Amino acid sequence: RKEVEQDPGPFNVPEGATVAFNCTYSNSASQSFFWYRQDCRKEPKLLMSVYSSGNEDGRFTAQLNRASQYISLLIRDSKLSDSATYLCVAYNNAGNMLTFGGGTRLMVKP
Amino acid sequence: EPEVTQTPSHQVTQMGQEVILRCVPISNHLYFYWYRQILGQKVEFLVSFYNNEISEKSEIFDDQFSVERPDGSNFTLKIRSTKLEDSAMYFCASSEQPGQGMLDEQYFGPGTRLTVT
């Protein structure tokens, strides 16, 4: 079983739409979670850290459900510039490493 | 805004040659990492480094790989004898203090694209 699993997509949505991505992780020892955004052939850029209570940053909302080992990212009012691959990432303190999911590709169309 | 930098942006080398990839982490960060991403695949952890020592390494990081912090700013990844399958993007990252909530956050450099022919 993959450690961090995501639907690869692509998700094709019109501008202004709301889109949600889900992610599951298998290592219950994972302590912190993040969403990174990656544009084609570029580095992962940190989008949001994910806190247990859920957190919001503008149009982006992240949720964590430790019982179900499930993380989500909601993007409201999608912009063309949101088109990218969204990477779900788990951090394990014991290993001091990030474990990446395969990414979910989002394409926002006019 | 401080950022991680990497050089070169693209390195082409022949199989069997040694390469050194260079990184300058964010200046107040204490923990450094190398990841790689083969084209079309996910980002994979290679090694973490703290206090001039490797703190963790993956199965990918075999005897052909080594890391060094030769001075107060640079962090390098050396591949001793490159293989075709080493072709990938290599990302350096740094963080302040893992295991401390927001300080877990790792910031990535722009990457070095390594092509082994």
Coordinates of N, CA and C in Angstrom, one line a residue:
Chain A
R1 N 0.9 -1.2 0.0 CA 0.0 0.0 0.0 C 0.9 1.2 0.0
K2 N 0.5 2.2 -0.8 CA 1.3 3.5 -0.9 C 1.2 4.2 0.4
E3 N 2.3 4.9 0.8 CA 2.2 5.6 2.1 C 1.3 6.8 2.1
V4 N 1.3 7.5 1.0 CA 0.4 8.7 0.8 C -0.2 8.5 -0.5
E5 N -1.5 8.4 -0.5 CA -2.2 8.1 -1.8 C -3.2 9.3 -2.2
Q6 N -3.1 9.6 -3.5 CA -3.9 10.7 -4.0 C -4.5 10.2 -5.3
D7 N -5.7 10.7 -5.7 CA -6.2 10.6 -7.0 C -5.4 11.4 -8.0
P8 N -4.8 10.8 -9.0 CA -3.9 11.6 -9.9 C -4.7 12.7 -10.7
G9 N -6.0 12.5 -10.9 CA -6.8 13.4 -11.7 C -6.5 13.1 -13.2
P10 N -6.6 14.1 -14.1 CA -6.7 15.5 -13.8 C -8.2 15.9 -13.5
F11 N -8.3 16.9 -12.7 CA -9.5 17.6 -12.4 C -9.6 18.8 -13.3
N12 N -10.6 18.7 -14.2 CA -10.8 19.9 -15.1 C -12.0 20.6 -14.6
V13 N -11.8 21.9 -14.2 CA -12.9 22.7 -13.7 C -12.9 24.0 -14.3
P14 N -14.1 24.7 -14.4 CA -14.1 26.0 -14.9 C -13.7 27.0 -13.9
E15 N -13.3 28.2 -14.3 CA -13.0 29.3 -13.4 C -14.1 29.5 -12.5
G16 N -13.8 29.8 -11.2 CA -14.9 30.1 -10.3 C -15.4 28.9 -9.6
A17 N -15.1 27.7 -10.0 CA -15.6 26.5 -9.4 C -14.9 26.2 -8.1
T18 N -15.6 25.4 -7.3 CA -15.0 24.9 -6.0 C -14.5 23.5 -6.3
V19 N -13.3 23.1 -5.9 CA -12.8 21.8 -6.1 C -12.2 21.3 -4.9
A20 N -12.3 20.0 -4.6 CA -11.8 19.3 -3.4 C -10.9 18.2 -3.8
F21 N -9.8 18.1 -3.1 CA -8.8 17.0 -3.3 C -8.8 16.2 -2.0
N22 N -8.7 14.9 -2.1 CA -8.5 14.0 -0.9 C -7.2 13.3 -1.0
C23 N -6.8 12.9 0.2 CA -5.5 12.2 0.3 C -5.6 11.2 1.5
T24 N -5.1 10.0 1.4 CA -5.0 9.1 2.6 C -3.6 8.8 2.9
Y25 N -3.3 8.5 4.1 CA -1.9 8.1 4.5 C -2.0 6.9 5.3
S26 N -1.0 6.1 5.2 CA -1.0 4.8 5.9 C -0.2 4.7 7.2
N27 N 0.8 5.7 7.4 CA 1.6 5.6 8.5 C 1.0 6.4 9.7
S28 N 0.4 5.8 10.6 CA -0.3 6.5 11.7 C 0.7 7.3 12.6
A29 N 2.0 7.0 12.4 CA 3.0 7.8 13.2 C 3.3 9.2 12.6
S30 N 2.7 9.4 11.4 CA 2.9 10.7 10.7 C 2.3 11.8 11.6
Q31 N 3.1 12.9 11.8 CA 2.7 13.9 12.8 C 2.2 15.2 12.2
S32 N 2.8 15.5 11.0 CA 2.4 16.8 10.4 C 2.1 16.5 9.0
F33 N 1.3 17.4 8.4 CA 0.8 17.2 7.1 C 0.9 18.6 6.3
F34 N 1.1 18.5 5.0 CA 1.2 19.7 4.2 C 0.6 19.5 2.9
W35 N 0.2 20.6 2.3 CA -0.1 20.6 0.9 C 0.9 21.5 0.2
Y36 N 1.5 20.9 -0.8 CA 2.4 21.6 -1.7 C 1.8 21.7 -3.1
R37 N 2.2 22.8 -3.8 CA 1.8 23.0 -5.1 C 3.0 22.8 -6.0
Q38 N 2.9 22.1 -7.1 CA 4.0 22.0 -8.0 C 3.6 22.3 -9.5
D39 N 4.2 23.3 -10.0 CA 4.0 23.6 -11.5 C 5.0 22.7 -12.3
C40 N 4.7 22.6 -13.5 CA 5.4 21.6 -14.4 C 6.9 21.9 -14.4
R41 N 7.7 20.9 -14.0 CA 9.2 21.0 -14.0 C 9.7 22.0 -13.0
K42 N 8.9 22.3 -12.0 CA 9.4 23.3 -11.0 C 9.4 22.6 -9.6
E43 N 9.9 23.3 -8.6 CA 10.0 22.7 -7.3 C 8.7 22.7 -6.6
P44 N 8.5 21.8 -5.6 CA 7.3 21.9 -4.8 C 7.3 23.2 -4.0
K45 N 6.2 23.9 -4.0 CA 6.1 25.1 -3.1 C 5.0 24.9 -2.1
L46 N 5.4 25.2 -0.8 CA 4.5 25.0 0.3 C 3.3 25.9 0.1
L47 N 2.1 25.2 0.1 CA 0.8 25.9 0.0 C 0.2 26.1 1.4
M48 N 0.1 25.0 2.2 CA -0.5 25.1 3.5 C 0.1 24.0 4.4
S49 N 0.2 24.3 5.7 CA 0.4 23.2 6.7 C -1.0 22.9 7.1
V50 N -1.2 21.6 7.5 CA -2.6 21.1 7.8 C -2.6 20.9 9.3
Y51 N -3.5 21.6 10.0 CA -3.6 21.4 11.5 C -4.8 20.6 11.8
S52 N -4.8 20.0 13.0 CA -5.8 19.0 13.4 C -7.2 19.7 13.3
S53 N -7.3 20.9 13.7 CA -8.6 21.6 13.7 C -9.0 22.1 12.4
G54 N -8.2 21.9 11.4 CA -8.5 22.4 10.0 C -8.1 23.9 10.0
N55 N -7.7 24.3 8.8 CA -7.3 25.7 8.7 C -7.6 26.2 7.3
E56 N -7.7 27.5 7.3 CA -8.1 28.2 6.1 C -7.1 29.3 5.8
D57 N -6.8 29.5 4.5 CA -6.0 30.6 4.1 C -6.6 31.1 2.8
G58 N -7.3 32.2 2.9 CA -8.0 32.8 1.7 C -9.0 31.8 1.1
R59 N -8.7 31.4 -0.1 CA -9.6 30.5 -0.9 C -9.4 29.0 -0.6
F60 N -8.3 28.8 0.2 CA -7.9 27.4 0.5 C -8.3 27.0 1.9
T61 N -8.8 25.8 2.0 CA -9.2 25.2 3.3 C -8.6 23.8 3.4
A62 N -7.9 23.5 4.4 CA -7.4 22.1 4.6 C -8.0 21.5 5.8
Q63 N -8.2 20.2 5.8 CA -8.8 19.4 6.9 C -8.0 18.2 7.1
L64 N -7.9 17.8 8.4 CA -7.2 16.6 8.7 C -8.1 15.7 9.6
N65 N -8.2 14.4 9.3 CA -9.0 13.5 10.1 C -8.0 12.4 10.5
R66 N -7.5 12.4 11.7 CA -6.5 11.4 12.1 C -7.1 10.0 12.2
A67 N -8.4 10.0 12.7 CA -9.0 8.7 12.9 C -9.1 7.9 11.6
S68 N -9.4 8.7 10.5 CA -9.6 8.0 9.2 C -8.3 8.1 8.4
Q69 N -7.3 8.8 8.9 CA -6.0 9.0 8.2 C -6.3 9.6 6.8
Y70 N -6.9 10.7 6.9 CA -7.4 11.4 5.7 C -7.2 12.9 5.8
I71 N -6.8 13.4 4.6 CA -6.5 14.9 4.5 C -7.2 15.4 3.3
S72 N -7.7 16.6 3.4 CA -8.4 17.2 2.2 C -7.9 18.6 2.0
L73 N -8.1 19.1 0.8 CA -7.8 20.5 0.4 C -9.0 20.9 -0.4
L74 N -9.6 22.1 0.0 CA -10.7 22.6 -0.8 C -10.2 24.0 -1.4
I75 N -10.5 24.2 -2.6 CA -10.1 25.4 -3.3 C -11.5 26.0 -3.8
R76 N -11.7 27.2 -3.3 CA -12.9 27.9 -3.7 C -12.6 29.0 -4.8
D77 N -13.6 29.3 -5.6 CA -13.4 30.3 -6.6 C -12.1 30.1 -7.4
S78 N -12.0 29.0 -8.0 CA -10.8 28.6 -8.8 C -10.4 29.7 -9.8
K79 N -9.0 29.9 -9.8 CA -8.5 30.9 -10.8 C -7.7 30.1 -11.8
L80 N -7.5 30.6 -13.0 CA -6.6 30.0 -14.0 C -5.2 29.7 -13.4
S81 N -4.8 30.6 -12.6 CA -3.4 30.4 -12.0 C -3.3 29.3 -11.0
D82 N -4.5 28.7 -10.6 CA -4.5 27.6 -9.7 C -4.1 26.3 -10.4
S83 N -4.1 26.3 -11.7 CA -3.7 25.1 -12.5 C -2.3 24.7 -12.1
A84 N -2.2 23.4 -11.6 CA -0.9 22.9 -11.1 C -1.2 21.5 -10.6
T85 N -0.2 20.9 -10.1 CA -0.3 19.6 -9.4 C -0.2 19.8 -7.9
Y86 N -1.1 19.3 -7.1 CA -1.2 19.5 -5.7 C -0.7 18.2 -5.0
L87 N 0.3 18.4 -4.2 CA 1.0 17.3 -3.5 C 0.6 17.2 -2.1
C88 N 0.1 16.1 -1.7 CA -0.2 15.8 -0.3 C 1.0 15.2 0.4
V89 N 1.4 15.7 1.5 CA 2.7 15.3 2.1 C 2.6 15.1 3.6
A90 N 3.2 14.0 4.0 CA 3.2 13.6 5.4 C 4.6 13.7 6.0
Y91 N 4.7 14.2 7.2 CA 6.0 14.3 7.9 C 6.0 13.4 9.1
N92 N 7.1 12.6 9.1 CA 7.3 11.7 10.3 C 8.5 12.1 11.0
N93 N 8.3 12.5 12.3 CA 9.4 13.0 13.1 C 10.5 12.0 13.3
A94 N 10.1 10.7 13.5 CA 11.1 9.7 13.7 C 12.0 9.6 12.6
G95 N 11.5 9.7 11.4 CA 12.4 9.6 10.2 C 12.9 11.0 9.7
N96 N 12.4 12.1 10.2 CA 12.7 13.4 9.7 C 12.8 13.5 8.2
M97 N 11.7 13.1 7.6 CA 11.6 13.1 6.2 C 10.1 13.4 5.8
L98 N 10.0 14.0 4.6 CA 8.6 14.2 4.0 C 8.4 13.0 3.1
T99 N 7.1 12.5 3.2 CA 6.7 11.5 2.2 C 5.6 12.1 1.4
F100 N 5.8 12.0 0.1 CA 5.0 12.7 -0.9 C 4.0 11.7 -1.5
G101 N 2.8 12.2 -1.7 CA 1.9 11.5 -2.6 C 2.2 11.8 -4.0
G102 N 1.6 11.1 -4.9 CA 1.9 11.2 -6.3 C 1.4 12.5 -7.0
G103 N 0.5 13.2 -6.2 CA 0.0 14.5 -6.7 C -1.4 14.3 -7.4
T104 N -2.1 15.4 -7.4 CA -3.4 15.5 -8.1 C -3.3 16.7 -9.0
R105 N -3.6 16.5 -10.3 CA -3.4 17.5 -11.3 C -4.7 18.3 -11.4
L106 N -4.6 19.6 -11.3 CA -5.8 20.5 -11.5 C -5.6 21.3 -12.7
M107 N -6.6 21.4 -13.6 CA -6.6 22.3 -14.7 C -7.9 23.1 -14.6
V108 N -7.7 24.4 -14.5 CA -8.8 25.4 -14.4 C -8.9 26.0 -15.8
K109 N -10.1 26.0 -16.4 CA -10.3 26.5 -17.7 C -11.2 27.7 -17.7
P110 N -11.0 28.6 -18.7 CA -11.8 29.8 -18.7 C -13.2 29.5 -19.0
Chain B
E1 N 12.2 37.8 0.4 CA 11.9 36.6 1.1 C 13.1 35.6 0.9
P2 N 13.6 35.0 2.0 CA 14.7 34.1 1.9 C 14.3 32.9 1.1
E3 N 15.3 32.3 0.3 CA 14.9 31.1 -0.5 C 16.2 30.2 -0.6
V4 N 15.9 29.0 -0.9 CA 16.9 28.0 -1.1 C 17.4 28.1 -2.6
T5 N 18.7 28.2 -2.8 CA 19.2 28.3 -4.2 C 20.0 27.0 -4.5
Q6 N 20.0 26.6 -5.8 CA 20.7 25.4 -6.2 C 21.4 25.7 -7.6
T7 N 22.6 25.1 -7.7 CA 23.4 25.2 -8.9 C 24.0 23.9 -9.2
P8 N 24.2 23.5 -10.5 CA 23.6 24.2 -11.7 C 22.1 24.0 -11.8
S9 N 21.5 24.6 -12.7 CA 20.1 24.3 -13.0 C 19.9 23.1 -13.8
H10 N 20.9 22.8 -14.7 CA 20.9 21.6 -15.5 C 22.3 21.1 -15.6
Q11 N 22.5 19.8 -15.4 CA 23.8 19.2 -15.5 C 23.6 18.0 -16.4
V12 N 24.5 17.9 -17.5 CA 24.5 16.7 -18.3 C 25.8 16.1 -18.1
T13 N 25.8 14.8 -17.9 CA 27.0 14.0 -17.6 C 27.0 12.7 -18.3
Q14 N 28.1 12.1 -18.5 CA 28.2 10.7 -19.0 C 28.1 9.7 -17.9
M15 N 27.6 8.6 -18.2 CA 27.5 7.5 -17.3 C 28.9 7.2 -16.7
G16 N 29.0 7.0 -15.4 CA 30.2 6.7 -14.8 C 31.0 7.9 -14.2
Q17 N 30.6 9.1 -14.6 CA 31.2 10.3 -14.2 C 30.7 10.7 -12.8
E18 N 31.5 11.5 -12.1 CA 31.0 12.0 -10.8 C 30.4 13.4 -11.0
V19 N 29.3 13.6 -10.3 CA 28.7 14.9 -10.3 C 28.5 15.5 -8.9
I20 N 28.6 16.8 -8.7 CA 28.4 17.4 -7.5 C 27.3 18.5 -7.7
L21 N 26.2 18.3 -6.9 CA 25.1 19.3 -7.0 C 25.2 20.2 -5.8
R22 N 25.0 21.4 -6.0 CA 25.2 22.4 -4.9 C 23.9 23.1 -4.5
C23 N 23.8 23.4 -3.2 CA 22.7 24.1 -2.6 C 23.1 25.1 -1.6
V24 N 22.4 26.2 -1.5 CA 22.6 27.1 -0.4 C 21.2 27.2 0.3
P25 N 21.2 26.6 1.5 CA 19.9 26.6 2.2 C 19.6 28.0 2.8
I26 N 18.4 28.1 3.3 CA 18.0 29.4 3.9 C 18.9 29.6 5.2
S27 N 19.3 30.8 5.4 CA 20.4 31.0 6.3 C 20.2 30.6 7.7
N28 N 19.0 30.8 8.3 CA 18.8 30.4 9.7 C 18.3 29.0 9.9
H29 N 18.2 28.2 8.8 CA 17.8 26.9 8.9 C 18.9 25.9 9.3
L30 N 18.5 24.9 10.0 CA 19.5 24.0 10.6 C 19.5 22.6 10.0
Y31 N 18.4 22.3 9.3 CA 18.2 20.9 8.8 C 18.1 21.0 7.2
F32 N 18.8 20.1 6.6 CA 18.9 20.1 5.2 C 18.6 18.8 4.6
Y33 N 18.1 18.8 3.4 CA 17.5 17.6 2.8 C 17.8 17.6 1.3
W34 N 17.9 16.4 0.8 CA 17.9 16.2 -0.7 C 16.8 15.2 -1.0
Y35 N 16.0 15.6 -2.1 CA 15.0 14.8 -2.6 C 15.3 14.6 -4.1
R36 N 14.6 13.6 -4.7 CA 14.8 13.6 -6.2 C 13.4 13.3 -6.8
Q37 N 13.2 13.6 -8.0 CA 12.0 13.4 -8.7 C 12.3 12.9 -10.1
I38 N 12.1 11.6 -10.4 CA 12.3 11.1 -11.8 C 11.1 11.6 -12.6
L39 N 11.3 12.0 -13.8 CA 10.2 12.6 -14.7 C 9.0 11.7 -14.6
G40 N 7.9 12.4 -14.3 CA 6.6 11.7 -14.2 C 6.3 10.9 -13.0
Q41 N 7.2 11.0 -12.0 CA 7.0 10.2 -10.8 C 7.0 11.1 -9.6
K42 N 6.8 10.6 -8.4 CA 6.6 11.4 -7.2 C 7.9 11.8 -6.7
V43 N 7.9 12.8 -5.8 CA 9.1 13.3 -5.2 C 9.5 12.2 -4.1
E44 N 10.8 11.9 -4.1 CA 11.3 10.8 -3.2 C 12.4 11.4 -2.3
F45 N 12.3 11.1 -1.0 CA 13.3 11.5 0.0 C 14.6 10.7 -0.3
L46 N 15.7 11.4 -0.2 CA 17.1 10.8 -0.3 C 17.7 10.8 1.1
V47 N 17.9 12.0 1.7 CA 18.7 12.1 2.9 C 18.4 13.4 3.6
S48 N 18.5 13.3 4.9 CA 18.4 14.5 5.8 C 19.8 14.7 6.5
F49 N 20.1 15.9 6.9 CA 21.4 16.2 7.4 C 21.2 17.3 8.5
Y50 N 21.9 17.1 9.6 CA 21.8 18.0 10.7 C 23.1 18.0 11.5
N51 N 23.6 19.1 11.9 CA 24.8 19.2 12.7 C 26.0 18.4 12.1
N52 N 26.1 18.5 10.8 CA 27.2 17.9 10.1 C 27.2 16.4 10.0
E53 N 26.0 15.9 10.2 CA 25.8 14.4 10.1 C 24.5 14.1 9.4
I54 N 24.6 12.9 8.7 CA 23.3 12.4 8.2 C 22.4 11.9 9.3
S55 N 21.2 12.4 9.3 CA 20.3 12.0 10.3 C 19.3 10.9 9.8
E56 N 19.1 10.8 8.6 CA 18.3 9.8 8.0 C 18.6 9.6 6.5
K57 N 18.5 8.4 6.0 CA 18.7 8.3 4.5 C 17.7 7.2 4.1
S58 N 17.4 7.2 2.8 CA 16.5 6.2 2.2 C 17.3 5.1 1.5
E59 N 16.6 4.1 1.1 CA 17.2 3.0 0.4 C 17.9 3.5 -0.9
I60 N 17.4 4.6 -1.5 CA 18.0 5.1 -2.7 C 19.4 5.6 -2.5
F61 N 19.6 6.1 -1.3 CA 20.9 6.8 -1.0 C 21.9 5.7 -0.6
D62 N 22.5 5.1 -1.7 CA 23.4 4.0 -1.4 C 24.9 4.6 -1.4
D63 N 25.8 3.7 -1.5 CA 27.2 4.1 -1.4 C 27.7 5.1 -2.5
Q64 N 27.0 5.2 -3.5 CA 27.3 6.1 -4.6 C 27.1 7.5 -4.3
F65 N 26.2 7.7 -3.2 CA 25.8 9.1 -2.9 C 26.6 9.5 -1.6
S66 N 26.8 10.8 -1.5 CA 27.4 11.4 -0.3 C 26.9 12.8 -0.2
V67 N 26.9 13.3 1.0 CA 26.5 14.7 1.2 C 27.6 15.4 2.1
E68 N 27.7 16.7 2.0 CA 28.7 17.4 2.7 C 28.2 18.8 2.9
R69 N 28.6 19.4 4.0 CA 28.5 20.9 4.2 C 29.9 21.4 4.3
P70 N 30.5 21.8 3.2 CA 31.9 22.1 3.2 C 32.2 23.4 3.9
D71 N 31.2 24.3 4.0 CA 31.4 25.6 4.6 C 30.1 26.0 5.3
G72 N 30.0 27.2 5.7 CA 28.9 27.7 6.5 C 27.6 27.9 5.7
S73 N 27.7 27.8 4.4 CA 26.5 28.1 3.6 C 26.2 27.0 2.6
N74 N 27.1 26.3 2.0 CA 26.8 25.3 1.0 C 26.5 24.0 1.5
F75 N 25.6 23.3 0.8 CA 25.3 21.9 1.1 C 25.3 21.1 -0.2
T76 N 26.1 20.1 -0.3 CA 26.3 19.4 -1.6 C 25.9 18.0 -1.6
L77 N 25.5 17.5 -2.7 CA 25.2 16.1 -3.0 C 26.1 15.6 -4.1
K78 N 26.9 14.6 -3.8 CA 27.8 14.0 -4.7 C 27.3 12.6 -5.2
I79 N 27.3 12.4 -6.4 CA 27.1 11.0 -7.0 C 28.4 10.6 -7.6
R80 N 28.9 9.5 -7.1 CA 30.3 9.1 -7.4 C 30.4 8.6 -8.9
S81 N 29.6 7.7 -9.2 CA 29.6 7.1 -10.6 C 28.2 7.0 -11.1
T82 N 27.8 8.0 -11.9 CA 26.4 8.1 -12.3 C 26.0 7.0 -13.2
K83 N 24.7 6.7 -13.0 CA 24.1 5.7 -13.8 C 22.9 6.3 -14.6
L84 N 22.5 5.7 -15.6 CA 21.4 6.2 -16.4 C 20.2 6.5 -15.6
E85 N 19.9 5.6 -14.6 CA 18.7 5.8 -13.8 C 18.8 6.9 -12.7
D86 N 20.0 7.5 -12.6 CA 20.1 8.7 -11.8 C 19.6 9.9 -12.4
S87 N 19.2 9.9 -13.7 CA 18.6 11.0 -14.3 C 17.3 11.4 -13.6
A88 N 17.2 12.6 -13.2 CA 16.1 13.1 -12.4 C 16.3 14.6 -12.1
M89 N 15.3 15.2 -11.5 CA 15.4 16.5 -10.8 C 15.8 16.2 -9.4
Y90 N 16.8 16.9 -8.9 CA 17.3 16.8 -7.6 C 16.9 18.1 -6.8
F91 N 16.2 18.0 -5.8 CA 15.7 19.2 -5.0 C 16.4 19.2 -3.7
C92 N 16.9 20.3 -3.3 CA 17.4 20.6 -2.0 C 16.3 21.2 -1.2
A93 N 16.3 21.0 0.1 CA 15.3 21.6 1.0 C 15.9 21.9 2.3
S94 N 15.3 22.9 3.0 CA 15.8 23.1 4.4 C 14.6 23.5 5.3
S95 N 14.9 23.3 6.6 CA 13.8 23.6 7.6 C 14.5 24.1 8.8
E96 N 13.7 24.8 9.7 CA 14.3 25.3 10.9 C 14.5 24.3 12.0
Q97 N 13.4 23.6 12.3 CA 13.5 22.7 13.5 C 12.3 21.7 13.3
P98 N 12.6 20.6 12.7 CA 11.5 19.6 12.5 C 11.0 19.1 13.9
G99 N 9.7 18.7 13.8 CA 9.1 18.1 15.0 C 8.6 19.2 15.9
Q100 N 8.5 20.4 15.4 CA 8.0 21.6 16.2 C 6.9 22.3 15.5
G101 N 6.0 21.6 15.0 CA 4.8 22.2 14.4 C 5.2 22.9 13.1
M102 N 5.0 24.2 13.1 CA 5.3 25.0 11.8 C 6.7 24.9 11.4
L103 N 7.6 24.7 12.4 CA 9.0 24.6 12.1 C 9.4 23.3 11.3
D104 N 8.4 22.4 11.1 CA 8.6 21.3 10.3 C 8.7 21.7 8.8
E105 N 8.1 22.8 8.5 CA 8.0 23.2 7.1 C 9.3 23.2 6.4
Q106 N 9.3 22.5 5.3 CA 10.5 22.4 4.4 C 10.3 23.3 3.2
Y107 N 11.3 24.0 2.9 CA 11.3 24.9 1.7 C 12.3 24.4 0.7
F108 N 11.8 24.3 -0.6 CA 12.6 23.6 -1.6 C 13.3 24.7 -2.5
G109 N 14.4 24.3 -3.0 CA 15.1 25.0 -4.0 C 14.5 24.7 -5.4
P110 N 15.0 25.4 -6.4 CA 14.4 25.2 -7.8 C 14.8 23.9 -8.5
G111 N 15.8 23.2 -7.9 CA 16.2 21.9 -8.4 C 17.3 22.0 -9.4
T112 N 18.0 20.9 -9.5 CA 19.0 20.7 -10.6 C 18.5 19.5 -11.4
R113 N 18.4 19.7 -12.7 CA 18.0 18.6 -13.6 C 19.2 17.9 -14.0
L114 N 19.4 16.7 -13.6 CA 20.5 15.8 -14.0 C 20.2 14.9 -15.1
T115 N 20.9 15.0 -16.2 CA 20.7 14.1 -17.3 C 22.0 13.2 -17.5
V116 N 21.8 11.9 -17.3 CA 23.0 11.0 -17.5 C 22.8 10.3 -18.8
T117 N 23.9 10.5 -19.7 CA 23.8 9.9 -21.0 C 24.7 8.7 -21.2

